[in-house]
Amino acid sequence: MSADPDSYVDLRSDTVTRPSPAMRRAMADAEVGDDWYGDDPTVNRLQDAAAELAGKEAALYLPTGTLCNQIAMHAFVRPGRFVACEATAHVGGTEAASAATMSGIAFRRVPARARGLLSADQVAAVLEPDPYDVDQVDLVAIENTHQLGGGSVLPVGDLAAIAKVCAGCGTPLYLDGARIFNACAVSGTTVADYAGHVDALMFCLSKGLGAPIGSLLAGDREFIREARRLKILLGGAWRQAGMMAAAGLIALRDGPGRLAEDHAHAQRLAEGIAEIMPDGVDLGAVVTNIVFVDASSSGHSPREWEQRLAEHRVRVTLVSGRVRMLTHADVTARDIETALAAWRRVAAELIP
Ligand SMILES: *Cc1c(COP(=O)(O)O)cnc(C)c1O
């Protein structure tokens, strides 16, 4: 799998993008300082830009979205207490062992009625006081877009209703907005529109926005002061990080405006696969840059599809027994046609 990346159409994730020429130049020219001391001017500019964009008092630049989530949960949740989240959310699934190890946190995982999107009444139910006073939910975490929900978008109004329930219970609300810009591109809203309803949020620069590394955690000044303490405590003070922040600033400037293109490419990909395998794709679920294919009706395992697609130079990944593909800045309209041609060829091999 170490072949020249240009010879593949890589749909495994939107994290596989390589920095644009503008990012490379900005990285080479970046003004830097020691971020432990708060001295890196490029990191500081990025943090200020992120805070402003989110309409929050402050922001903290961190290497990964996972570290943003872990620091936020550590700050909001006491050991032995719960985070309430959707049943297939990243924080309570992929990150559950991290939260257990780093913070002694457990999860109340609430299955959504559809596509990973929780409603205010479901949040109200999970926040009902435990009559025995044992189970205590210290934080509600919402994921938008919802990855395992197929990149589904929670409308701002729904988040506002959830926020009202949380406020009524005195429970803080956190937004895992790894792909919040994709949600904004669909719903025609700003990050601040969403962020205004939550106590804190994170978003990734390293996904649809195309930066090589980095995510931002945003919230009020006191929360970010504590988050910075935890960042240093966990060994995350990354010195002259301005090299990376410079690419991050370009991602923030150029990234959001081109996401509609990724969404159109995902739509075309989903429609093309639906022609090959009508019951494999839920077309209504494809609203952002993620396409899930359930290949079980073919009688072949998703692993078999993954391996055969790779032989035709198309890389996909497997998530929860389905084939997952994401569009991103390094995927062109032509790449989508190449991918569809590969699907057709594999279908001809596997489906009699
Ligand atoms: C990718 C992702 C994360 C983690 O981000 P990393 O930068 O990969 O650590 C968290 N939440 C969601 C919803 C994600 O998709």
XYZ file of C-alpha atoms and ligand atoms in Angstrom:
367
model
C 0.000 0.000 0.000
C 3.025 2.309 -0.263
C 2.597 2.978 -3.984
C 2.662 6.466 -5.472
C -0.467 8.142 -4.079
C -1.105 9.853 -7.408
C -1.741 6.500 -9.053
C -4.758 5.882 -6.775
C -8.105 7.513 -6.296
C -8.002 7.656 -2.506
C -11.496 7.783 -0.994
C -10.590 6.271 2.393
C -10.970 9.571 4.229
C -10.979 13.331 3.802
C -7.814 13.353 5.937
C -5.638 11.991 3.108
C -5.222 15.323 1.303
C -1.735 16.688 0.784
C -1.022 20.387 1.384
C -1.770 22.729 -1.530
C 1.050 24.804 -3.083
C -0.293 27.855 -1.195
C -0.041 25.913 2.062
C 3.502 24.770 1.283
C 4.562 28.368 0.634
C 2.867 29.629 3.788
C 4.575 26.888 5.791
C 7.982 27.783 4.390
C 7.488 31.468 5.158
C 5.773 31.066 8.547
C 6.797 33.314 11.401
C 7.293 31.054 14.399
C 8.010 31.100 18.122
C 7.755 28.720 21.050
C 4.085 27.860 21.510
C 4.703 26.577 25.070
C 5.267 30.211 26.020
C 2.382 31.414 23.808
C 5.064 33.004 21.606
C 4.203 31.606 18.182
C 2.621 34.490 16.254
C 1.181 32.239 13.540
C -0.431 29.894 16.076
C -1.824 32.933 17.884
C -3.252 34.314 14.639
C -4.900 30.975 13.872
C -6.372 30.742 17.379
C -7.717 34.293 17.134
C -9.215 33.581 13.701
C -10.866 30.396 15.007
C -12.291 32.143 18.073
C -13.702 34.908 15.916
C -15.168 32.493 13.405
C -16.857 30.532 16.198
C -17.965 33.648 18.042
C -16.199 32.373 21.172
C -13.824 34.207 23.528
C -10.824 31.997 22.816
C -9.513 28.993 20.908
C -6.662 26.522 21.273
C -4.737 24.915 18.416
C -4.154 21.193 18.945
C -2.647 18.438 16.793
C -5.809 16.313 16.502
C -9.554 16.412 16.871
C -9.273 13.491 19.267
C -7.102 15.561 21.619
C -9.635 18.431 21.416
C -12.438 16.041 22.407
C -10.400 14.381 25.160
C -9.321 17.680 26.696
C -12.858 19.054 26.533
C -14.329 15.954 28.166
C -11.632 15.975 30.846
C -12.423 19.609 31.593
C -16.213 19.160 31.780
C -16.623 15.664 33.261
C -15.583 14.307 36.659
C -14.195 10.752 36.910
C -16.971 8.193 37.254
C -19.505 10.453 35.572
C -21.078 10.112 32.119
C -21.004 11.848 28.791
C -24.313 11.467 26.943
C -23.914 11.081 23.186
C -25.487 9.378 20.207
C -24.882 5.602 20.155
C -22.501 5.713 17.186
C -20.779 9.020 17.997
C -16.990 9.255 17.653
C -16.506 10.330 21.295
C -18.341 7.312 22.730
C -17.013 4.768 20.206
C -13.566 5.334 18.709
C -12.593 7.516 21.683
C -14.238 5.592 24.529
C -11.024 3.841 25.615
C -9.139 7.174 25.540
C -11.796 8.797 27.744
C -11.732 5.839 30.138
C -7.932 5.892 30.363
C -7.361 9.627 30.511
C -10.399 10.751 32.472
C -12.297 7.809 34.011
C -15.334 8.765 31.921
C -18.197 6.470 30.898
C -20.820 7.027 28.193
C -24.592 6.984 27.981
C -25.027 6.104 24.303
C -28.447 6.999 22.917
C -29.453 5.437 19.570
C -30.746 8.060 17.157
C -34.030 7.487 15.365
C -32.273 8.167 12.058
C -28.805 8.931 10.722
C -27.109 9.648 14.007
C -29.188 12.746 14.745
C -30.492 13.091 18.310
C -33.597 15.095 19.112
C -34.241 17.334 22.123
C -36.708 14.852 23.680
C -34.085 12.087 23.529
C -31.579 14.359 25.256
C -34.221 15.282 27.863
C -34.805 11.557 28.532
C -31.115 10.815 29.066
C -30.817 13.807 31.426
C -33.728 12.647 33.617
C -32.362 12.554 37.170
C -31.426 9.050 38.349
C -33.817 8.261 41.248
C -30.919 6.547 43.080
C -28.580 9.466 42.424
C -25.862 7.217 40.966
C -25.731 7.870 37.211
C -24.716 11.460 36.639
C -24.374 12.952 33.171
C -21.855 15.810 33.292
C -21.832 16.626 29.563
C -23.898 16.197 26.408
C -21.828 15.803 23.231
C -23.328 16.286 19.767
C -21.564 15.320 16.529
C -22.204 17.411 13.396
C -21.890 16.320 10.661
C -22.425 12.811 11.993
C -19.866 10.488 10.476
C -21.493 7.078 10.988
C -24.852 8.686 10.256
C -23.441 9.102 6.730
C -22.304 12.715 7.067
C -25.779 13.806 8.137
C -26.437 17.422 9.123
C -28.130 18.544 12.334
C -30.014 21.802 11.635
C -29.211 24.799 13.859
C -32.793 24.825 15.172
C -32.448 21.244 16.439
C -29.203 22.107 18.216
C -30.926 25.126 19.774
C -33.701 22.857 21.106
C -31.114 20.464 22.577
C -29.268 23.429 24.124
C -32.476 24.548 25.822
C -32.930 21.116 27.393
C -29.293 21.099 28.581
C -29.580 24.604 30.026
C -32.715 23.540 31.893
C -30.732 20.727 33.540
C -27.576 22.787 34.081
C -25.630 20.341 31.884
C -22.989 21.749 29.538
C -23.256 21.036 25.816
C -20.270 20.245 23.591
C -20.113 20.083 19.797
C -17.810 17.586 18.089
C -17.706 19.606 14.903
C -14.897 17.709 13.169
C -16.840 18.398 9.944
C -18.929 21.398 11.023
C -17.922 23.289 7.860
C -19.593 20.573 5.785
C -22.754 21.070 7.841
C -22.544 24.837 7.278
C -22.111 24.405 3.516
C -25.352 22.407 3.386
C -27.447 24.377 5.856
C -26.279 27.810 4.674
C -25.262 28.776 8.204
C -22.034 29.882 9.851
C -19.950 28.042 12.432
C -20.950 30.776 14.895
C -24.641 29.968 14.318
C -23.979 26.479 15.668
C -21.350 27.509 18.220
C -23.711 30.035 19.792
C -25.729 27.153 21.245
C -22.874 25.204 22.839
C -20.421 25.774 25.679
C -17.473 24.577 23.611
C -16.734 23.006 20.251
C -13.953 21.608 18.137
C -13.423 21.493 14.409
C -10.759 19.832 12.265
C -8.575 21.661 9.773
C -7.175 18.318 8.627
C -10.396 16.959 7.109
C -12.453 18.709 4.418
C -10.518 21.954 4.803
C -7.387 20.190 3.562
C -4.713 21.151 6.122
C -2.027 18.552 6.807
C -2.432 18.669 10.594
C -4.484 20.355 13.271
C -7.781 21.034 14.974
C -9.174 23.854 17.069
C -10.982 23.820 20.371
C -13.044 26.933 21.125
C -14.952 28.169 24.153
C -14.892 30.798 26.862
C -11.629 32.199 28.210
C -11.673 30.200 31.430
C -12.341 26.919 29.580
C -9.520 27.556 27.107
C -7.130 28.449 29.957
C -7.880 25.045 31.496
C -7.623 23.358 28.070
C -4.159 24.899 27.593
C -3.085 23.578 31.004
C -4.284 20.090 29.988
C -2.569 20.358 26.601
C 0.776 20.997 28.320
C 0.072 18.381 30.994
C -0.483 15.738 28.290
C 2.684 16.651 26.390
C 0.890 18.508 23.633
C 2.878 21.767 23.759
C 4.317 21.586 20.293
C 6.821 24.438 20.196
C 7.178 26.061 16.717
C 3.766 24.815 15.595
C 3.399 27.945 13.471
C 4.756 25.884 10.567
C 1.522 23.905 10.698
C -0.709 26.791 11.758
C 0.324 28.655 8.594
C -1.203 25.863 6.514
C -4.184 25.916 8.853
C -4.819 29.599 8.124
C -4.875 28.839 4.394
C -7.260 25.938 5.062
C -9.610 28.262 6.945
C -9.451 30.832 4.153
C -9.778 28.534 1.114
C -11.338 25.353 2.506
C -14.958 26.166 3.351
C -15.752 27.694 -0.057
C -14.983 24.520 -1.954
C -16.882 21.986 0.147
C -19.988 22.203 -2.059
C -17.818 20.663 -4.790
C -16.979 17.689 -2.532
C -20.677 17.286 -1.791
C -21.551 17.285 -5.509
C -18.845 14.667 -6.106
C -20.246 12.472 -3.309
C -23.710 12.822 -4.821
C -22.462 11.753 -8.261
C -20.556 8.834 -6.709
C -23.627 7.669 -4.776
C -25.908 7.937 -7.812
C -23.441 6.007 -9.967
C -23.154 3.208 -7.399
C -26.940 3.104 -6.993
C -27.165 2.312 -10.721
C -24.803 -0.635 -10.211
C -26.247 -1.800 -6.888
C -29.668 -0.224 -6.275
C -30.093 -1.472 -2.714
C -26.483 -0.717 -1.722
C -26.807 3.040 -1.235
C -29.318 5.168 0.663
C -29.299 8.140 -1.706
C -31.323 10.324 0.660
C -28.581 9.939 3.275
C -25.844 11.406 1.070
C -25.915 15.122 1.833
C -22.252 15.966 2.491
C -18.977 14.259 1.526
C -19.547 10.734 2.864
C -20.925 7.720 0.986
C -21.604 4.384 2.688
C -22.276 1.299 0.590
C -23.859 -1.833 1.992
C -22.529 -4.504 -0.349
C -24.105 -7.432 1.511
C -26.735 -8.026 -1.204
C -23.888 -8.940 -3.573
C -23.170 -12.055 -1.514
C -19.559 -10.912 -1.114
C -17.920 -9.459 1.967
C -17.088 -5.760 2.141
C -13.431 -6.832 2.500
C -13.664 -8.527 -0.901
C -15.031 -5.325 -2.466
C -12.326 -3.258 -0.787
C -9.558 -5.531 -2.069
C -10.909 -5.717 -5.620
C -11.474 -1.969 -5.823
C -7.852 -1.514 -4.709
C -6.755 -3.780 -7.590
C -8.503 -1.248 -9.842
C -6.613 1.546 -8.063
C -9.478 2.870 -5.977
C -8.988 2.952 -2.231
C -11.963 2.699 0.113
C -12.238 1.755 3.771
C -14.520 -0.467 5.819
C -16.499 0.954 8.708
C -19.099 -1.033 10.668
C -19.369 -3.652 7.938
C -19.963 -1.148 5.170
C -17.741 0.304 2.470
C -17.010 3.965 3.274
C -15.860 6.608 0.810
C -15.201 10.291 1.352
C -14.664 13.009 -1.202
C -12.115 15.765 -0.550
C -9.933 18.442 -2.127
C -7.669 15.926 -3.899
C -10.577 14.164 -5.647
C -11.635 15.551 -9.031
C -14.787 14.946 -11.068
C -12.648 12.718 -13.276
C -11.532 10.686 -10.250
C -15.184 10.066 -9.434
C -15.709 8.629 -12.936
C -12.566 6.496 -12.470
C -13.969 5.235 -9.178
C -17.336 4.430 -10.764
C -15.618 2.558 -13.597
C -13.811 0.474 -10.964
C -17.105 -0.252 -9.170
C -18.624 -1.376 -12.470
C -15.689 -3.674 -13.190
C -15.732 -5.215 -9.722
C -19.507 -5.655 -9.935
C -19.029 -7.490 -13.235
C -16.482 -9.762 -11.523
C -18.555 -10.429 -8.403
C -22.214 -10.271 -9.393
C -23.185 -12.932 -11.957
C -12.059 12.531 12.671
C -12.995 12.762 13.788
C -12.526 13.063 15.071
C -11.059 13.014 15.447
O -10.225 13.840 14.711
P -8.671 13.426 14.514
O -8.051 14.680 14.062
O -8.661 12.322 13.505
O -8.173 12.969 15.850
C -13.457 13.331 16.042
N -14.774 13.335 15.771
C -15.252 13.051 14.552
C -16.717 13.113 14.306
C -14.384 12.748 13.516
O -14.863 12.445 12.311
